[in-house]
Amino acid sequence: MCAIKGTVDILANPIEYLKGVGPQRADLLKKELNIFYFKDLLELVPYRHIDKTKVNQVRDITPQTDFIQIAGKLISTGLMGEKRGKRLVAELRDGTGTIQLVWFQGINWIQKSLAIGQTYLVYGKVSFFQGTPQITHPELETFTREKLEGKSTLEPIYPSTEKLKSRGMGGKQIGAFTETLIKLLQERNIPEILPESVMQPLQLMPRFKAFVNMHFPPDLETWQQAINRLKFEEFFIAQIRMGLLRQQRHRYSKGIVFGQVGEIFNTFYEKYLPFELTGAQKRVIKEIRRDTGSGKQMNRLLQGDVGSGKTIVALLVLLLAIDNGYQGCLLAPTEILTQQHFNSISKLLKELPVNVRVLTGSTKTKERKEILQGLEEGTIQFVVGTHAILEDTVKFKNLGLAIIDEQHRFGVAQRAKLWSKGAIPPHVLVMTATPIPRTLAMTAYGDLDTSIIDELPPNRKPILTVHRYETVRSQVMDFIKAEITKGRQAYIVFPLIEESEKLDYENLMKGYENVQAYFPEPKYWISMVHGQQTQEVRNNNMHRFKTGDTQIMVGTTVIEVGVDVPNASVMVIENAEKFGLSQLHQLRGRVGRGSEKSFCILLSGSKLNNDARERLNTMCATNDGFKIAEKDLELRGPGDIEGTRQSGALNFKLASIVQDRKWLEIARETAERVLDDDPDLASAPNLQLKNYLQSLQGKTAWSKIS
Ligand code: ADP
Ligand code: MG
């Protein structure tokens, strides 16, 4: 807790000091709801409100009516049904009609306590039974005028737990605490933090009012305005902090300067580049050149769909580093991918004076020693490797550029480790495996500058994707046979779910035998790769498929990322319903890399839940990775998107980057405008914002992202 100097910060009080709470209840509130201080209670969000400010009329009830409050005379009670269907039904009449009240429990006691002819005030959720509106288990009290007066606000209902409920602190009772708290507070306890230049154009509710109305609004409209204000604030503060980080790096971080395009880059570009770059690739290289020439450290996210050609961009930028006398490294998430990058890069650079080496966990001791020495002395200019590169024993003479491929497997902490590898931190380029939804890019990666390759290399034939049930597997096999006859190759992928590794393995073996039965040797040869093989066996199998010795590759998702065999034209995914969307898209991206028409066949069981069906339908409907990423986020929510959970950047209390993306966009634009006008937040109107940001320092993971 950080009290602002000169004021007593009432919100910093421990929760036990709130009237009515006390030490025992406080213990429970801490354990069950993480409420330690007044402030935590203030920030507890009601999950709904009930409106007892108005009395509704029976006449106005429609099938759309949700919760209502009715005042009426009790005209009858009676027991209906038998055994488990036994219930007490009462009729309540106001001036406009009659409604039924129904109880299934506590029947006898309730019947005794009800008085015919008495006027009651009832509240509850309306349902219809055989055309008659009724309220089951209504809240009920005898009606008096005074009870209605004084109820000028909606009543908040809070999230609670079984334990709290059993101790008399259900979702409603917690409202008594918030009510006590709100009554204690004055505007100066929750001062405004947003400048007028932000508040005014967006017509935002002041901060104090927003908190009051989040709990006790006079009506739902006001509640919505309060919530909007608080959601905006959450996004805005996050965006300002990211913006400050970005800006700080642009302004103050010293960066290595790649001042010239040199001999190696030019020779490669003119003589050995195997194809013409796409417009998008050229643009991205320009963006990177501008960054790396600016004297500031680059921290850039490169997004592009599967197959959009990120690797060649990486290579060209690495050559730029080498031309300027610096070393470069390329980090990949798996050994297979590392090896593959190394092979293709060494081939491309064969005629050029660049010493490239590969370093992974399985590099032999002797070779490893030699590589470490070469990196430290600077005789090796370029190393491709797995996270083995991050180990402390790996030292560079002058690392100028680190490129991380398929970022989602690298944590933020690993990214940070690269910083320490040079006196001046190297430029960092992070390449994603598949596109990231815009909202995620703005939040989880909001401190990075972004480049997007939004164009595929020419002559790509779109991949035809279909969904088939397992019952027609033999037809699918026949189809593969026909493709192989045409000289093509095929992948067949089985799911791998870590918790049941053994089962998956058996599943894979069964599948393999099955495939073998369709494709007997020596007419056909099959490669198999999975996580339980030694590196050597796995590489060997990969290699045989790559060179065309085998026509079929059976494997788990170890082939998921990055593998490049342009001759492969069929991707069969077994149990496709078990895969997430981005994984399916990534797998599909293994085909369609050559000029032949390619196919992706999603096999599934016949029982599919709605989400699975939607995933498969999405895959069949589009090849666009950006669209798929949005759908993925929508279906799974941000917490489940790989690599984002630990970042802390998505821990919004109120706002959701899925539902509230409109506010996120507004917050982003507003934050940019504020920082453009006043980069240091030094002007008087921004002072309160600056103070607030300083009070947050170190409290969230954002500050650690870069
Ligand atoms: P990803 O972005 O998925 O990493 P890759 O870099 O592996 O994609 O490129 C996919 C394939 O496209 C590779 O075979 C690569 O050689 C090829 N490629 C990349 N850029 C071009 C281009 N401009 N023209 C033609 N082929 C290209
Ligand atoms: Mg790649």
XYZ file of C-alpha atoms and ligand atoms in Angstrom:
734
model
C 0.000 0.000 0.000
C 1.297 3.336 -0.882
C -0.312 6.249 0.852
C -0.044 9.484 -1.040
C 1.926 11.900 1.045
C -0.064 14.276 3.148
C -3.348 12.386 3.120
C -4.418 9.588 5.353
C -5.148 6.768 2.999
C -8.258 5.219 4.405
C -8.231 2.581 1.683
C -4.973 1.233 3.070
C -6.692 0.086 6.262
C -6.711 -3.643 6.962
C -10.136 -5.132 6.325
C -10.658 -6.228 9.953
C -11.038 -2.571 10.883
C -14.152 -2.147 8.796
C -17.191 -1.920 11.034
C -18.992 -5.258 11.152
C -16.064 -7.307 9.884
C -13.695 -8.046 12.756
C -10.773 -10.478 12.895
C -12.618 -13.745 12.227
C -14.565 -12.634 9.212
C -11.483 -10.804 8.012
C -9.575 -14.081 8.013
C -12.187 -15.635 5.807
C -12.342 -12.668 3.466
C -8.587 -12.862 3.066
C -8.528 -16.573 2.434
C -11.570 -16.838 0.242
C -11.608 -13.600 -1.716
C -8.141 -12.128 -1.292
C -9.558 -9.105 0.450
C -6.867 -7.767 2.762
C -7.437 -4.024 2.764
C -10.334 -1.624 2.333
C -9.039 -1.068 -1.157
C -9.531 -4.722 -2.093
C -13.143 -4.579 -0.990
C -13.626 -1.382 -2.963
C -12.338 -3.174 -6.033
C -14.511 -6.250 -5.565
C -16.821 -6.249 -8.541
C -20.483 -7.197 -8.038
C -21.476 -9.775 -10.590
C -24.984 -8.428 -10.834
C -27.410 -5.973 -9.314
C -30.972 -6.368 -8.254
C -33.411 -3.568 -8.709
C -35.703 -3.037 -5.768
C -36.084 0.662 -6.317
C -39.224 0.199 -8.372
C -42.347 -1.876 -7.987
C -43.307 -3.529 -11.258
C -46.775 -4.463 -12.352
C -47.974 -7.936 -13.267
C -49.456 -6.523 -16.457
C -46.001 -5.529 -17.701
C -44.451 -8.977 -17.424
C -43.303 -10.343 -20.779
C -41.381 -13.496 -21.708
C -38.274 -11.275 -21.719
C -38.766 -10.127 -18.139
C -35.928 -11.187 -15.877
C -35.987 -10.190 -12.193
C -38.914 -8.150 -10.909
C -40.414 -6.759 -7.767
C -44.176 -6.945 -7.259
C -46.366 -5.616 -4.484
C -49.703 -7.426 -4.149
C -52.294 -9.065 -2.002
C -52.011 -12.763 -1.205
C -55.268 -14.355 -2.325
C -54.658 -18.094 -1.943
C -52.170 -20.766 -0.996
C -52.316 -24.487 -1.699
C -50.238 -27.618 -1.966
C -49.861 -29.240 -5.351
C -48.164 -32.325 -6.746
C -46.815 -35.319 -4.914
C -43.547 -36.600 -3.554
C -40.657 -34.839 -5.244
C -42.993 -32.689 -7.275
C -44.742 -31.488 -4.140
C -44.878 -27.730 -3.945
C -46.564 -24.797 -2.326
C -48.269 -22.455 -4.754
C -49.564 -19.059 -3.700
C -51.338 -16.452 -5.775
C -50.469 -12.803 -5.474
C -52.603 -10.135 -7.100
C -51.788 -6.510 -7.744
C -54.130 -4.083 -9.461
C -53.181 -5.409 -12.878
C -53.059 -9.199 -12.678
C -52.077 -12.297 -10.788
C -48.747 -14.022 -10.400
C -47.923 -17.381 -8.829
C -45.323 -17.833 -6.115
C -43.878 -21.324 -5.857
C -41.838 -23.087 -3.162
C -40.396 -26.576 -3.292
C -38.600 -26.397 0.024
C -39.593 -25.341 3.531
C -43.196 -25.716 2.378
C -44.904 -26.243 5.726
C -43.107 -23.467 7.495
C -43.717 -21.001 4.696
C -47.363 -21.886 4.370
C -47.847 -21.255 8.067
C -46.156 -17.889 7.910
C -48.182 -16.587 4.965
C -51.365 -14.647 5.713
C -54.133 -14.499 3.143
C -55.251 -10.955 2.517
C -51.893 -9.476 3.546
C -49.984 -7.259 1.109
C -46.491 -8.498 0.356
C -43.496 -7.194 -1.492
C -41.885 -10.009 -3.480
C -38.756 -10.118 -5.574
C -37.372 -12.819 -7.854
C -36.799 -14.219 -11.298
C -39.835 -14.643 -13.488
C -40.531 -17.853 -15.344
C -43.596 -19.099 -17.118
C -45.460 -22.273 -16.243
C -48.223 -23.201 -18.670
C -48.517 -19.587 -19.693
C -48.757 -18.219 -16.148
C -45.939 -16.033 -14.823
C -44.445 -17.277 -11.602
C -41.557 -16.674 -9.248
C -39.925 -19.677 -7.638
C -38.588 -19.151 -4.118
C -39.154 -15.376 -4.137
C -37.746 -13.037 -1.571
C -40.778 -11.936 0.364
C -41.610 -9.398 3.047
C -44.710 -7.662 4.245
C -45.186 -4.458 2.350
C -44.871 -1.038 3.901
C -44.329 2.312 2.188
C -41.250 3.002 4.291
C -39.519 -0.091 3.022
C -39.607 1.230 -0.494
C -38.445 4.661 0.418
C -34.757 4.910 1.049
C -34.119 2.292 -1.603
C -32.774 4.674 -4.156
C -30.013 2.429 -5.492
C -29.746 -1.013 -6.953
C -28.545 -3.742 -4.641
C -25.209 -5.339 -5.506
C -24.636 -9.100 -5.375
C -21.017 -10.168 -5.006
C -19.188 -13.332 -5.847
C -18.951 -15.495 -2.745
C -17.836 -19.007 -1.852
C -19.483 -21.943 -0.088
C -17.339 -21.331 2.941
C -18.271 -17.680 3.158
C -21.931 -18.489 2.676
C -21.871 -21.003 5.507
C -20.566 -18.246 7.763
C -23.264 -15.805 6.806
C -21.324 -13.964 4.157
C -23.147 -14.754 0.949
C -23.127 -12.570 -2.137
C -25.749 -10.299 -0.636
C -24.289 -9.924 2.838
C -20.973 -8.735 1.510
C -23.024 -5.839 0.221
C -23.452 -4.690 3.788
C -19.685 -4.320 4.053
C -19.341 -2.428 0.802
C -22.173 -0.186 1.867
C -20.359 0.612 5.113
C -17.181 1.250 3.188
C -18.729 3.489 0.571
C -20.346 5.594 3.287
C -16.908 6.189 4.801
C -15.417 7.425 1.578
C -15.252 10.894 0.199
C -14.090 12.195 -3.105
C -10.619 12.984 -1.776
C -10.123 9.307 -0.871
C -10.482 8.357 -4.522
C -9.106 11.358 -6.377
C -9.254 11.613 -10.124
C -6.168 10.345 -11.914
C -7.095 10.951 -15.541
C -6.443 14.375 -17.055
C -9.300 16.480 -18.303
C -8.033 16.031 -21.868
C -8.934 12.359 -21.551
C -12.055 12.653 -19.425
C -13.761 15.304 -21.452
C -13.813 13.901 -24.996
C -14.851 10.459 -23.775
C -17.363 11.821 -21.284
C -15.954 9.590 -18.584
C -17.422 9.383 -15.113
C -15.066 10.751 -12.426
C -13.158 8.082 -10.539
C -14.851 8.452 -7.169
C -18.297 8.384 -8.685
C -17.372 5.407 -10.801
C -16.472 3.310 -7.770
C -19.591 4.346 -5.908
C -21.755 3.547 -8.894
C -20.043 0.276 -9.590
C -21.434 -0.834 -6.232
C -24.577 1.219 -5.702
C -25.860 2.725 -8.939
C -29.267 4.378 -9.124
C -29.964 2.460 -12.332
C -28.290 0.132 -14.798
C -27.397 2.896 -17.200
C -25.332 4.654 -14.574
C -23.776 1.354 -13.593
C -22.740 0.822 -17.215
C -21.108 4.247 -17.342
C -19.231 3.487 -14.146
C -18.033 0.142 -15.463
C -16.997 1.701 -18.762
C -14.963 4.307 -16.946
C -13.183 1.680 -14.836
C -12.537 -0.617 -17.788
C -11.183 2.254 -19.766
C -8.935 3.182 -16.869
C -7.545 -0.337 -16.637
C -6.703 -0.455 -20.316
C -5.493 3.114 -20.399
C -3.099 2.720 -17.481
C -1.691 -0.468 -19.012
C -1.275 1.242 -22.383
C 0.392 4.280 -20.859
C 2.866 2.061 -19.054
C 3.663 0.110 -22.196
C 3.939 3.339 -24.112
C 6.358 4.732 -21.547
C 8.476 1.589 -21.768
C 8.564 1.759 -25.555
C 9.327 5.426 -25.492
C 12.025 5.054 -22.888
C 13.752 2.494 -25.033
C 13.442 4.666 -28.108
C 14.867 7.627 -26.307
C 17.374 6.440 -23.783
C 18.409 2.882 -24.492
C 21.690 2.862 -26.229
C 21.653 0.638 -29.252
C 24.201 -0.789 -31.557
C 24.222 0.982 -34.910
C 24.124 -1.048 -38.093
C 25.146 1.908 -40.193
C 25.770 0.293 -43.546
C 24.544 -2.362 -45.878
C 27.725 -4.208 -46.702
C 29.394 -6.690 -48.949
C 27.868 -9.873 -47.588
C 24.296 -8.614 -47.557
C 24.592 -7.246 -51.070
C 26.290 -10.305 -52.517
C 23.701 -12.558 -50.974
C 20.851 -10.367 -52.123
C 22.084 -10.182 -55.681
C 23.474 -13.647 -56.195
C 22.017 -16.171 -53.794
C 18.556 -15.037 -52.814
C 16.472 -17.918 -54.210
C 13.432 -15.795 -54.998
C 12.186 -12.263 -55.274
C 11.082 -10.926 -51.873
C 7.444 -10.068 -51.454
C 6.496 -6.443 -50.935
C 5.694 -7.190 -47.306
C 9.085 -8.788 -46.709
C 10.828 -5.767 -48.206
C 8.808 -3.375 -46.097
C 9.593 -5.269 -42.914
C 13.302 -5.333 -43.684
C 13.152 -1.582 -44.191
C 11.459 -1.149 -40.813
C 14.138 -3.220 -39.155
C 16.919 -1.348 -40.920
C 15.506 1.930 -39.755
C 15.427 0.638 -36.159
C 18.880 -0.860 -36.170
C 20.369 2.241 -37.744
C 18.844 4.635 -35.239
C 21.296 4.171 -32.385
C 18.531 2.851 -30.146
C 17.958 -0.703 -29.180
C 15.394 -2.487 -31.328
C 12.741 -4.595 -29.684
C 10.456 -5.691 -32.435
C 7.753 -8.272 -32.893
C 7.534 -9.768 -36.365
C 4.162 -11.263 -37.086
C 3.306 -13.252 -40.133
C 1.126 -16.136 -41.067
C 2.538 -19.629 -41.410
C 4.551 -19.783 -44.616
C 4.725 -16.021 -45.078
C 8.519 -16.206 -45.237
C 9.797 -14.957 -41.911
C 12.977 -17.014 -42.048
C 14.517 -15.232 -45.010
C 13.805 -11.901 -43.354
C 15.638 -13.136 -40.289
C 18.582 -14.242 -42.362
C 18.900 -10.962 -44.221
C 18.832 -8.986 -41.014
C 21.464 -11.250 -39.526
C 23.675 -10.582 -42.524
C 23.218 -6.904 -41.878
C 24.558 -7.400 -38.355
C 27.520 -9.378 -39.629
C 28.307 -6.768 -42.266
C 28.578 -4.243 -39.478
C 31.033 -6.338 -37.563
C 28.641 -7.888 -35.060
C 27.613 -11.414 -34.209
C 24.074 -12.701 -34.495
C 22.079 -15.564 -33.097
C 18.871 -17.281 -34.078
C 16.944 -19.090 -31.391
C 14.430 -21.796 -32.213
C 12.189 -23.723 -29.848
C 13.083 -27.302 -30.822
C 16.131 -29.240 -31.938
C 14.450 -30.286 -35.166
C 13.688 -26.739 -36.104
C 17.133 -25.573 -35.064
C 18.773 -28.212 -37.192
C 16.553 -27.363 -40.098
C 17.282 -23.656 -39.856
C 20.951 -24.441 -39.651
C 20.885 -26.713 -42.687
C 18.993 -24.341 -44.908
C 20.965 -21.317 -43.766
C 24.334 -22.988 -44.235
C 23.273 -24.014 -47.699
C 22.235 -20.496 -48.596
C 25.425 -19.012 -47.196
C 27.708 -21.675 -48.640
C 29.598 -19.311 -50.921
C 29.847 -16.490 -48.424
C 32.499 -15.833 -45.789
C 30.236 -16.362 -42.797
C 31.086 -18.837 -40.078
C 27.745 -20.332 -38.977
C 27.465 -22.964 -36.266
C 24.692 -24.803 -34.501
C 24.426 -25.205 -30.734
C 21.827 -27.344 -28.989
C 21.518 -29.422 -25.858
C 22.848 -32.435 -27.713
C 25.956 -30.777 -29.138
C 28.905 -32.994 -28.155
C 31.230 -31.676 -25.463
C 34.229 -31.214 -27.681
C 32.360 -29.361 -30.371
C 30.539 -27.336 -27.781
C 33.798 -26.188 -26.272
C 35.038 -25.139 -29.632
C 31.843 -23.220 -30.374
C 31.890 -21.419 -27.038
C 35.441 -20.377 -27.688
C 34.660 -19.235 -31.204
C 31.756 -17.120 -29.970
C 33.802 -15.533 -27.254
C 36.685 -14.766 -29.570
C 34.419 -13.646 -32.374
C 35.589 -16.123 -34.993
C 32.033 -17.457 -35.205
C 29.720 -14.725 -36.460
C 26.465 -16.510 -36.389
C 25.023 -19.241 -34.207
C 21.726 -21.047 -34.613
C 20.503 -22.821 -31.507
C 17.939 -23.785 -28.958
C 17.641 -22.246 -25.519
C 21.109 -23.740 -24.945
C 22.305 -20.374 -26.242
C 20.841 -18.680 -23.190
C 23.037 -20.520 -20.731
C 25.464 -18.380 -18.810
C 28.472 -20.233 -20.186
C 27.659 -18.933 -23.646
C 29.439 -15.619 -24.085
C 29.686 -13.505 -27.173
C 32.410 -11.159 -28.238
C 29.917 -8.654 -29.579
C 26.399 -9.892 -30.016
C 24.515 -7.368 -32.122
C 21.269 -9.106 -32.923
C 19.215 -11.902 -31.406
C 16.304 -13.333 -33.337
C 13.792 -15.532 -31.567
C 11.751 -17.750 -33.837
C 8.329 -19.037 -32.816
C 8.268 -16.880 -29.754
C 5.315 -18.418 -28.008
C 7.533 -21.083 -26.549
C 9.904 -18.641 -24.967
C 8.968 -16.988 -21.726
C 9.463 -13.360 -20.975
C 12.263 -14.196 -18.556
C 14.195 -15.950 -21.287
C 13.834 -12.955 -23.516
C 15.264 -10.827 -20.764
C 18.264 -13.117 -20.452
C 19.472 -12.042 -23.846
C 19.955 -8.540 -22.562
C 22.831 -9.534 -20.353
C 24.824 -10.991 -23.203
C 26.494 -7.756 -24.142
C 27.576 -4.442 -22.642
C 25.108 -2.792 -24.962
C 21.991 -4.951 -25.247
C 21.623 -6.543 -28.669
C 18.736 -5.749 -30.964
C 15.969 -8.254 -30.520
C 13.551 -9.496 -33.137
C 10.812 -11.825 -31.980
C 9.047 -13.836 -34.673
C 5.678 -15.386 -33.936
C 4.667 -18.795 -35.252
C 1.203 -17.655 -36.206
C -0.446 -14.272 -36.024
C -1.506 -12.883 -32.691
C -4.910 -11.238 -32.371
C -4.603 -7.498 -32.468
C -5.856 -7.053 -28.933
C -3.319 -9.523 -27.583
C -0.530 -7.844 -29.502
C -1.543 -4.575 -27.893
C -1.564 -5.966 -24.373
C 0.749 -8.937 -23.969
C 3.293 -7.511 -26.395
C 2.369 -3.878 -26.134
C 5.876 -2.789 -25.226
C 7.266 -4.080 -28.514
C 7.184 -2.388 -31.881
C 5.414 -4.520 -34.420
C 6.022 -5.461 -38.022
C 3.559 -7.517 -39.980
C 4.095 -9.643 -43.074
C 0.612 -9.603 -44.493
C 1.296 -11.176 -47.845
C 2.132 -14.736 -48.845
C 4.808 -15.534 -51.443
C 3.330 -15.703 -54.946
C 2.019 -18.845 -56.618
C 0.820 -20.386 -53.412
C -2.201 -22.522 -54.055
C -4.631 -22.271 -51.175
C -4.896 -25.385 -49.062
C -8.206 -27.203 -49.290
C -9.306 -28.206 -45.805
C -12.023 -30.760 -45.112
C -13.429 -32.402 -42.024
C -14.085 -36.162 -42.107
C -15.256 -38.644 -39.503
C -12.976 -41.504 -38.586
C -15.433 -43.958 -40.101
C -14.201 -43.023 -43.565
C -10.517 -43.343 -42.765
C -9.986 -45.888 -45.561
C -11.114 -43.313 -48.133
C -8.650 -40.876 -46.684
C -5.893 -43.467 -47.012
C -6.856 -44.060 -50.632
C -6.573 -40.360 -51.214
C -3.083 -40.291 -49.733
C -2.149 -43.206 -51.976
C -3.254 -41.270 -55.039
C -1.173 -38.263 -54.005
C 1.878 -40.435 -53.393
C 1.424 -41.931 -56.832
C 1.657 -38.387 -58.175
C 4.989 -38.070 -56.399
C 3.779 -36.152 -53.368
C 4.303 -36.828 -49.667
C 1.967 -36.833 -46.665
C 1.949 -36.114 -42.944
C -0.265 -37.971 -40.498
C -0.304 -36.329 -37.092
C -1.533 -37.693 -33.780
C -2.297 -35.578 -30.745
C 0.028 -35.374 -27.824
C -1.371 -34.391 -24.512
C 1.260 -34.276 -21.854
C -0.800 -35.647 -18.982
C -1.374 -38.946 -20.691
C 1.875 -39.380 -22.503
C 1.801 -43.145 -22.292
C -1.674 -43.397 -23.696
C -0.815 -41.063 -26.525
C 2.213 -43.119 -27.300
C 0.144 -46.285 -27.558
C -2.324 -44.395 -29.675
C 0.444 -43.308 -31.979
C 1.842 -46.829 -32.269
C -1.568 -48.211 -33.127
C -1.975 -45.508 -35.703
C 1.422 -46.251 -37.127
C 0.621 -49.937 -37.517
C -2.613 -49.000 -39.129
C -0.862 -46.774 -41.644
C 1.688 -49.506 -42.305
C -1.087 -51.905 -43.174
C -2.299 -49.495 -45.859
C 1.179 -48.665 -47.073
C 3.332 -51.795 -46.951
C 7.079 -51.799 -47.548
C 8.914 -51.875 -49.846
C 6.494 -50.039 -52.073
C 6.088 -47.360 -49.423
C 8.344 -46.144 -46.658
C 7.218 -44.396 -43.544
C 9.055 -42.058 -41.172
C 7.937 -41.770 -37.619
C 8.865 -39.034 -35.136
C 7.793 -38.601 -31.543
C 9.070 -37.222 -28.289
C 10.309 -40.515 -26.860
C 12.901 -41.097 -29.563
C 16.495 -40.094 -29.179
C 17.442 -36.963 -30.989
C 19.429 -38.957 -33.459
C 16.632 -41.311 -34.455
C 14.266 -38.426 -34.749
C 16.589 -36.360 -36.904
C 17.289 -39.328 -39.073
C 13.584 -39.922 -39.656
C 13.026 -36.267 -40.411
C 15.901 -36.279 -42.802
C 14.608 -39.304 -44.716
C 11.271 -37.602 -45.180
C 12.890 -34.374 -46.252
C 14.988 -36.062 -48.877
C 12.018 -38.061 -50.131
C 13.251 -41.503 -49.030
C 10.019 -41.897 -47.147
C 6.665 -40.805 -48.485
C 4.760 -40.629 -45.251
C 5.583 -38.984 -41.975
C 3.678 -40.259 -38.986
C 4.231 -38.219 -35.865
C 3.048 -36.312 -32.878
C 3.028 -32.557 -32.776
C 6.808 -32.477 -32.574
C 6.516 -31.760 -36.279
C 4.229 -28.875 -35.513
C 6.467 -25.924 -35.838
C 8.489 -24.772 -38.744
C 9.228 -27.988 -40.608
C 9.627 -27.213 -44.278
C 9.133 -29.954 -46.888
C 7.641 -28.263 -49.939
C 6.877 -31.538 -51.688
C 4.444 -32.623 -48.977
C 0.883 -31.979 -50.108
C -1.341 -33.789 -47.605
C -1.732 -33.156 -43.900
C -3.973 -35.574 -42.067
C -4.708 -34.671 -38.462
C -6.062 -37.486 -36.325
C -8.364 -36.603 -33.426
C -8.431 -33.106 -34.783
C -11.088 -32.200 -32.227
C -8.419 -32.414 -29.535
C -6.246 -29.673 -31.002
C -6.498 -25.974 -30.429
C -7.060 -23.692 -33.384
C -3.618 -22.178 -33.577
C -2.053 -25.609 -33.388
C -4.273 -26.871 -36.196
C -3.376 -23.870 -38.291
C 0.300 -24.291 -37.559
C 0.129 -27.968 -38.544
C -1.750 -27.181 -41.711
C 0.994 -24.727 -42.553
C 3.342 -27.679 -43.061
C 1.702 -28.238 -46.438
C 1.000 -25.766 -49.196
C 4.652 -24.725 -49.251
C 5.271 -25.844 -52.802
C 3.467 -25.036 -56.013
C 1.221 -28.123 -55.870
C -2.325 -28.025 -54.637
C -2.386 -29.182 -51.028
C -4.920 -30.712 -48.704
C -5.581 -30.775 -45.005
C -7.890 -33.488 -43.722
C -9.220 -33.147 -40.203
C -10.302 -36.514 -38.837
C -12.504 -36.638 -35.785
C -14.833 -38.870 -33.832
C -18.533 -38.347 -34.369
C -19.203 -36.843 -30.946
C -18.146 -33.227 -31.001
C -18.884 -30.502 -28.512
C -19.812 -27.068 -29.783
C -16.373 -25.546 -29.398
C -14.699 -28.427 -31.214
C -17.201 -28.204 -34.030
C -16.625 -24.492 -34.303
C -12.870 -24.985 -34.434
C -13.136 -27.523 -37.223
C -15.612 -25.373 -39.132
C -13.324 -22.371 -38.798
C -10.418 -24.366 -40.180
C -12.474 -25.478 -43.170
C -13.742 -21.962 -43.774
C -10.513 -19.985 -43.811
C -6.768 -20.156 -44.374
C -6.232 -16.713 -42.927
C -4.116 -16.968 -39.792
C -5.183 -13.535 -38.566
C -8.843 -14.522 -38.692
C -8.109 -17.832 -37.015
C -6.208 -16.116 -34.241
C -9.197 -13.890 -33.500
C -11.504 -16.883 -33.408
C -9.117 -18.730 -31.134
C -9.070 -15.871 -28.688
C -12.843 -15.666 -28.787
C -13.247 -19.381 -28.083
C -10.571 -19.847 -25.495
C -10.173 -16.514 -23.804
C -6.850 -14.768 -23.349
C -5.707 -16.777 -20.338
C -5.397 -19.905 -22.382
C -3.461 -18.492 -25.257
C -0.024 -19.995 -25.057
C 2.752 -17.887 -23.668
C 0.573 -15.119 -22.342
C -0.365 -16.466 -18.967
C 2.869 -15.715 -17.217
C 3.205 -12.285 -18.733
C 0.861 -10.699 -16.225
C -0.090 -8.179 -18.835
C -3.520 -9.686 -19.167
C -4.556 -9.633 -15.550
C -7.300 -7.131 -15.966
C -9.771 -7.089 -13.123
C -12.748 -5.790 -14.997
C -11.979 -5.439 -18.632
C -11.773 -8.286 -21.104
C -9.685 -8.002 -24.214
C -12.292 -10.097 -25.996
C -15.522 -8.375 -25.009
C -14.158 -4.902 -24.445
C -11.890 -4.592 -27.419
C -13.580 -1.375 -28.402
C -12.399 0.202 -25.148
C -8.958 -1.248 -25.606
C -8.658 0.411 -29.003
C -9.821 3.707 -27.560
C -7.426 3.392 -24.635
C -4.545 2.648 -26.973
C -5.241 5.662 -29.160
C -5.791 7.911 -26.175
C -2.585 6.775 -24.475
C -0.643 7.431 -27.658
C -2.108 10.886 -27.970
C -1.341 11.753 -24.358
C 2.259 10.601 -24.666
C 2.735 12.318 -28.008
C 1.652 15.607 -26.471
C 3.531 15.179 -23.217
C 6.087 12.354 -23.360
C 7.195 12.715 -19.744
C 3.765 13.484 -18.341
C 5.417 16.594 -16.997
C 2.647 19.100 -17.565
C 0.391 20.125 -14.700
C -2.770 18.456 -16.012
C -0.948 15.128 -16.216
C 0.581 15.338 -12.775
C -2.078 13.268 -11.045
C -1.640 10.550 -13.648
C 2.090 10.577 -13.212
C 1.795 10.312 -9.435
C -0.576 7.427 -9.759
C 1.755 5.567 -12.121
C 4.600 6.068 -9.689
C 2.514 4.620 -6.893
C 2.041 1.498 -8.989
C 5.730 1.026 -9.713
C 6.749 -2.573 -9.330
C 3.315 -3.852 -8.487
C 2.604 -5.647 -11.706
C 4.623 -7.690 -14.091
C 4.419 -5.074 -16.812
C 7.477 -3.300 -15.663
C 9.414 -6.506 -16.081
C 8.380 -7.284 -19.589
C 11.264 -5.694 -21.363
P 7.394 -18.980 -41.928
O 6.996 -17.542 -41.987
O 6.246 -19.874 -41.626
O 8.578 -19.229 -41.058
P 9.201 -19.752 -43.990
O 10.199 -18.707 -43.742
O 9.508 -21.132 -43.538
O 7.797 -19.331 -43.426
O 8.882 -19.752 -45.554
C 7.972 -20.645 -46.122
C 8.438 -21.088 -47.493
O 8.299 -20.028 -48.410
C 9.886 -21.505 -47.532
O 9.984 -22.636 -48.350
C 10.571 -20.308 -48.137
O 11.736 -20.663 -48.832
C 9.524 -19.778 -49.095
N 9.591 -18.347 -49.369
C 9.810 -17.358 -48.466
N 9.760 -16.146 -49.057
C 9.486 -16.358 -50.358
C 9.299 -15.505 -51.490
N 9.379 -14.178 -51.386
N 9.035 -16.080 -52.684
C 8.916 -17.416 -52.782
N 9.101 -18.273 -51.774
C 9.368 -17.769 -50.556
Mg 9.137 -20.364 -39.470
